[in-house]
Amino acid sequence: QVQLQESGPGLVKPSQTLSLTCTVSDGPISSGGYYWSWIRQHPGKGLEWIGYIYYSGNTHYNPSLGGRLTISVDTSKNQFSLKLDSVTAADTAVYYCARRHGRGYFDSWGQGTLVTVSS
Amino acid sequence: EIVLTQSPGTLSLSPGERGTLSCRASQRVNTNLAWYQHKPGQAPRLLIYGASTRAAGIPDRFSGSGSGTDFTLTISRLEPDDFAVYYCQQSGSSVYTFGQGTKLEIK
């Protein structure tokens, strides 16, 4: 079973860029049929799908995040990354990386990392 | 955006009882629905996909049913480890959404 682990700063200042990386182990990120995803959970709330990337670089984002979002992939490091620009307190959440099966469900998840937006 | 509404918000049951959790979609998603179990501080765990197919390693106490807009997750005999928050998720549209969750707590 593939393993995923998020990493990045736990505190980001308002208006700055939130950057996270997900390292995938026990399986190549370039295996076909899977899409590498980000999902977040606001404090005390449900889950929100952010977006995903295919190993080829094709992306699909949640429109609710407007033009603030960039997801990229580095197959040589078996990693994919999230950048969210112009953050506000509303972006405070636990961020999960996950593997999306071709049929649309998320079959492997990271443990999640809390990112707090505060000055 | 397809809205998923889960009910009840909280379900209080005892070990050994049967738990029935519902998920209703605001538009048809066919059988593009999955269920997850989530415990505090842990990664969510896939239970069911395709509305009724158990994920690898999931005990047969867990079953899913439904299609279109109405779905059910049933846990036939609750064990202490089953008490957690359960989410449904749809992939019937290009913007994936989750329900708000049902908290299954020990009575």
mmCIF file of N, CA and C in Angstrom, chain A residues 37 39 41 45-50 52 60-64 96 100-112, chain B residues 1 31-32 34 36 38-39 41-46 48-50 53 87 89-91 94-101:
data_model
loop_
_atom_site.group_PDB
_atom_site.id
_atom_site.type_symbol
_atom_site.label_atom_id
_atom_site.label_comp_id
_atom_site.label_asym_id
_atom_site.label_seq_id
_atom_site.Cartn_x
_atom_site.Cartn_y
_atom_site.Cartn_z
ATOM 1 N N SER A 37 -3.789 14.116 -5.000
ATOM 2 C CA SER A 37 -4.801 15.089 -4.610
ATOM 3 C C SER A 37 -4.479 15.786 -3.299
ATOM 4 N N ILE A 39 -6.732 17.663 -0.118
ATOM 5 C CA ILE A 39 -8.023 17.810 0.547
ATOM 6 C C ILE A 39 -7.759 18.521 1.865
ATOM 7 N N GLN A 41 -9.490 20.164 5.738
ATOM 8 C CA GLN A 41 -10.575 20.131 6.712
ATOM 9 C C GLN A 41 -10.433 21.339 7.623
ATOM 10 N N LYS A 45 -15.007 21.279 10.934
ATOM 11 C CA LYS A 45 -15.856 21.179 9.749
ATOM 12 C C LYS A 45 -15.597 19.880 8.987
ATOM 13 N N GLY A 46 -16.273 19.741 7.858
ATOM 14 C CA GLY A 46 -16.095 18.575 7.009
ATOM 15 C C GLY A 46 -14.915 18.721 6.067
ATOM 16 N N LEU A 47 -14.839 17.809 5.133
ATOM 17 C CA LEU A 47 -13.718 17.742 4.197
ATOM 18 C C LEU A 47 -14.029 18.523 2.926
ATOM 19 N N GLU A 48 -13.005 19.165 2.381
ATOM 20 C CA GLU A 48 -13.136 19.938 1.143
ATOM 21 C C GLU A 48 -12.062 19.495 0.166
ATOM 22 N N TRP A 49 -12.487 19.047 -1.019
ATOM 23 C CA TRP A 49 -11.536 18.678 -2.054
ATOM 24 C C TRP A 49 -10.919 19.944 -2.649
ATOM 25 N N ILE A 50 -9.589 19.977 -2.762
ATOM 26 C CA ILE A 50 -8.881 21.150 -3.265
ATOM 27 C C ILE A 50 -8.545 20.996 -4.743
ATOM 28 N N TYR A 52 -6.333 18.088 -7.864
ATOM 29 C CA TYR A 52 -5.443 16.956 -8.076
ATOM 30 C C TYR A 52 -4.575 17.180 -9.299
ATOM 31 N N HIS A 60 -6.539 19.526 -12.102
ATOM 32 C CA HIS A 60 -7.957 19.860 -12.002
ATOM 33 C C HIS A 60 -8.166 20.442 -10.616
ATOM 34 N N TYR A 61 -8.685 21.661 -10.562
ATOM 35 C CA TYR A 61 -8.806 22.373 -9.293
ATOM 36 C C TYR A 61 -10.266 22.618 -8.936
ATOM 37 N N ASN A 62 -10.513 22.773 -7.637
ATOM 38 C CA ASN A 62 -11.821 23.191 -7.169
ATOM 39 C C ASN A 62 -11.998 24.671 -7.518
ATOM 40 N N PRO A 63 -13.029 25.013 -8.276
ATOM 41 C CA PRO A 63 -13.222 26.419 -8.679
ATOM 42 C C PRO A 63 -13.371 27.376 -7.496
ATOM 43 N N SER A 64 -13.769 26.854 -6.349
ATOM 44 C CA SER A 64 -13.980 27.719 -5.173
ATOM 45 C C SER A 64 -12.693 28.402 -4.722
ATOM 46 N N TYR A 96 -4.622 17.488 3.862
ATOM 47 C CA TYR A 96 -4.298 16.097 3.584
ATOM 48 C C TYR A 96 -3.875 15.950 2.121
ATOM 49 N N ARG A 100 -6.050 9.592 -5.534
ATOM 50 C CA ARG A 100 -7.372 9.402 -6.082
ATOM 51 C C ARG A 100 -7.338 8.314 -7.142
ATOM 52 N N HIS A 101 -8.154 7.307 -6.946
ATOM 53 C CA HIS A 101 -8.272 6.238 -7.935
ATOM 54 C C HIS A 101 -8.957 6.789 -9.182
ATOM 55 N N GLY A 102 -8.734 6.127 -10.289
ATOM 56 C CA GLY A 102 -9.357 6.566 -11.534
ATOM 57 C C GLY A 102 -10.874 6.621 -11.466
ATOM 58 N N ARG A 103 -11.466 5.878 -10.517
ATOM 59 C CA ARG A 103 -12.923 5.895 -10.385
ATOM 60 C C ARG A 103 -13.414 6.977 -9.437
ATOM 61 N N GLY A 104 -12.477 7.803 -8.937
ATOM 62 C CA GLY A 104 -12.921 8.999 -8.223
ATOM 63 C C GLY A 104 -12.889 8.944 -6.711
ATOM 64 N N TYR A 105 -12.518 7.814 -6.144
ATOM 65 C CA TYR A 105 -12.453 7.744 -4.689
ATOM 66 C C TYR A 105 -10.987 7.816 -4.245
ATOM 67 N N PHE A 106 -10.803 8.171 -2.963
ATOM 68 C CA PHE A 106 -9.463 8.392 -2.412
ATOM 69 C C PHE A 106 -9.077 7.182 -1.572
ATOM 70 N N ASP A 107 -8.120 6.397 -2.084
ATOM 71 C CA ASP A 107 -7.837 5.121 -1.430
ATOM 72 C C ASP A 107 -6.622 5.139 -0.512
ATOM 73 N N SER A 108 -5.834 6.176 -0.540
ATOM 74 C CA SER A 108 -4.707 6.313 0.388
ATOM 75 C C SER A 108 -4.588 7.773 0.781
ATOM 76 N N TRP A 109 -4.343 8.004 2.051
ATOM 77 C CA TRP A 109 -4.288 9.360 2.590
ATOM 78 C C TRP A 109 -3.043 9.537 3.452
ATOM 79 N N GLY A 110 -2.560 10.759 3.498
ATOM 80 C CA GLY A 110 -1.562 11.108 4.494
ATOM 81 C C GLY A 110 -2.227 11.353 5.838
ATOM 82 N N GLN A 111 -1.408 11.565 6.851
ATOM 83 C CA GLN A 111 -1.920 11.796 8.206
ATOM 84 C C GLN A 111 -2.510 13.194 8.363
ATOM 85 N N GLY A 112 -2.135 14.093 7.473
ATOM 86 C CA GLY A 112 -2.624 15.466 7.553
ATOM 87 C C GLY A 112 -1.661 16.363 8.309
ATOM 88 N N GLU B 1 -22.437 22.740 -7.935
ATOM 89 C CA GLU B 1 -21.774 21.822 -7.018
ATOM 90 C C GLU B 1 -22.822 20.896 -6.380
ATOM 91 N N THR B 31 -23.617 5.607 -9.144
ATOM 92 C CA THR B 31 -23.026 4.898 -8.004
ATOM 93 C C THR B 31 -21.629 5.429 -7.696
ATOM 94 N N ASN B 32 -21.392 6.680 -8.070
ATOM 95 C CA ASN B 32 -20.087 7.298 -7.833
ATOM 96 C C ASN B 32 -20.017 7.890 -6.432
ATOM 97 N N ALA B 34 -18.514 7.169 -2.335
ATOM 98 C CA ALA B 34 -17.616 6.452 -1.428
ATOM 99 C C ALA B 34 -17.909 6.853 0.011
ATOM 100 N N TYR B 36 -16.059 6.968 3.995
ATOM 101 C CA TYR B 36 -14.787 6.981 4.729
ATOM 102 C C TYR B 36 -15.064 6.999 6.228
ATOM 103 N N HIS B 38 -13.274 8.291 9.775
ATOM 104 C CA HIS B 38 -12.241 9.239 10.179
ATOM 105 C C HIS B 38 -12.191 9.337 11.695
ATOM 106 N N LYS B 39 -11.015 9.088 12.244
ATOM 107 C CA LYS B 39 -10.788 9.230 13.674
ATOM 108 C C LYS B 39 -9.849 10.398 13.917
ATOM 109 N N GLY B 41 -6.952 12.820 14.493
ATOM 110 C CA GLY B 41 -5.518 12.681 14.378
ATOM 111 C C GLY B 41 -5.048 11.601 13.426
ATOM 112 N N GLN B 42 -5.997 10.958 12.752
ATOM 113 C CA GLN B 42 -5.647 9.892 11.823
ATOM 114 C C GLN B 42 -6.055 10.257 10.399
ATOM 115 N N ALA B 43 -5.488 9.532 9.457
ATOM 116 C CA ALA B 43 -5.912 9.683 8.078
ATOM 117 C C ALA B 43 -7.287 9.069 7.887
ATOM 118 N N PRO B 44 -8.140 9.696 7.101
ATOM 119 C CA PRO B 44 -9.404 9.030 6.761
ATOM 120 C C PRO B 44 -9.126 7.679 6.094
ATOM 121 N N ARG B 45 -10.048 6.770 6.294
ATOM 122 C CA ARG B 45 -9.895 5.394 5.802
ATOM 123 C C ARG B 45 -11.037 5.085 4.851
ATOM 124 N N LEU B 46 -10.699 4.673 3.627
ATOM 125 C CA LEU B 46 -11.720 4.306 2.661
ATOM 126 C C LEU B 46 -12.402 3.021 3.093
ATOM 127 N N ILE B 48 -15.884 2.085 1.543
ATOM 128 C CA ILE B 48 -16.762 1.647 0.458
ATOM 129 C C ILE B 48 -16.535 2.558 -0.747
ATOM 130 N N TYR B 49 -16.500 1.985 -1.931
ATOM 131 C CA TYR B 49 -16.487 2.783 -3.152
ATOM 132 C C TYR B 49 -17.501 2.186 -4.125
ATOM 133 N N GLY B 50 -17.822 2.975 -5.145
ATOM 134 C CA GLY B 50 -18.838 2.504 -6.085
ATOM 135 C C GLY B 50 -20.163 2.216 -5.394
ATOM 136 N N THR B 53 -19.099 -1.404 -2.939
ATOM 137 C CA THR B 53 -17.936 -2.286 -2.944
ATOM 138 C C THR B 53 -17.029 -1.981 -1.764
ATOM 139 N N TYR B 87 -17.850 9.901 6.614
ATOM 140 C CA TYR B 87 -18.130 10.851 5.539
ATOM 141 C C TYR B 87 -18.480 10.099 4.263
ATOM 142 N N GLN B 89 -18.683 10.748 -0.004
ATOM 143 C CA GLN B 89 -18.008 11.595 -0.997
ATOM 144 C C GLN B 89 -18.479 11.177 -2.377
ATOM 145 N N GLN B 90 -18.785 12.156 -3.213
ATOM 146 C CA GLN B 90 -19.246 11.842 -4.562
ATOM 147 C C GLN B 90 -18.205 12.236 -5.597
ATOM 148 N N SER B 91 -18.161 11.437 -6.648
ATOM 149 C CA SER B 91 -17.312 11.748 -7.804
ATOM 150 C C SER B 91 -18.153 11.694 -9.076
ATOM 151 N N SER B 94 -17.514 16.801 -11.782
ATOM 152 C CA SER B 94 -16.082 17.112 -11.865
ATOM 153 C C SER B 94 -15.554 17.822 -10.626
ATOM 154 N N VAL B 95 -16.434 18.340 -9.803
ATOM 155 C CA VAL B 95 -16.039 18.936 -8.526
ATOM 156 C C VAL B 95 -16.464 17.972 -7.433
ATOM 157 N N TYR B 96 -15.503 17.328 -6.832
ATOM 158 C CA TYR B 96 -15.812 16.328 -5.813
ATOM 159 C C TYR B 96 -16.252 17.019 -4.530
ATOM 160 N N THR B 97 -17.226 16.443 -3.875
ATOM 161 C CA THR B 97 -17.680 16.991 -2.604
ATOM 162 C C THR B 97 -17.879 15.883 -1.590
ATOM 163 N N PHE B 98 -17.818 16.289 -0.322
ATOM 164 C CA PHE B 98 -18.023 15.398 0.813
ATOM 165 C C PHE B 98 -19.270 15.843 1.566
ATOM 166 N N GLY B 99 -19.873 14.892 2.245
ATOM 167 C CA GLY B 99 -20.915 15.252 3.195
ATOM 168 C C GLY B 99 -20.301 15.878 4.432
ATOM 169 N N GLN B 100 -21.149 16.398 5.297
ATOM 170 C CA GLN B 100 -20.661 17.087 6.489
ATOM 171 C C GLN B 100 -20.289 16.120 7.610
ATOM 172 N N GLY B 101 -20.598 14.835 7.425
ATOM 173 C CA GLY B 101 -20.193 13.820 8.386
ATOM 174 C C GLY B 101 -21.287 13.395 9.345
#
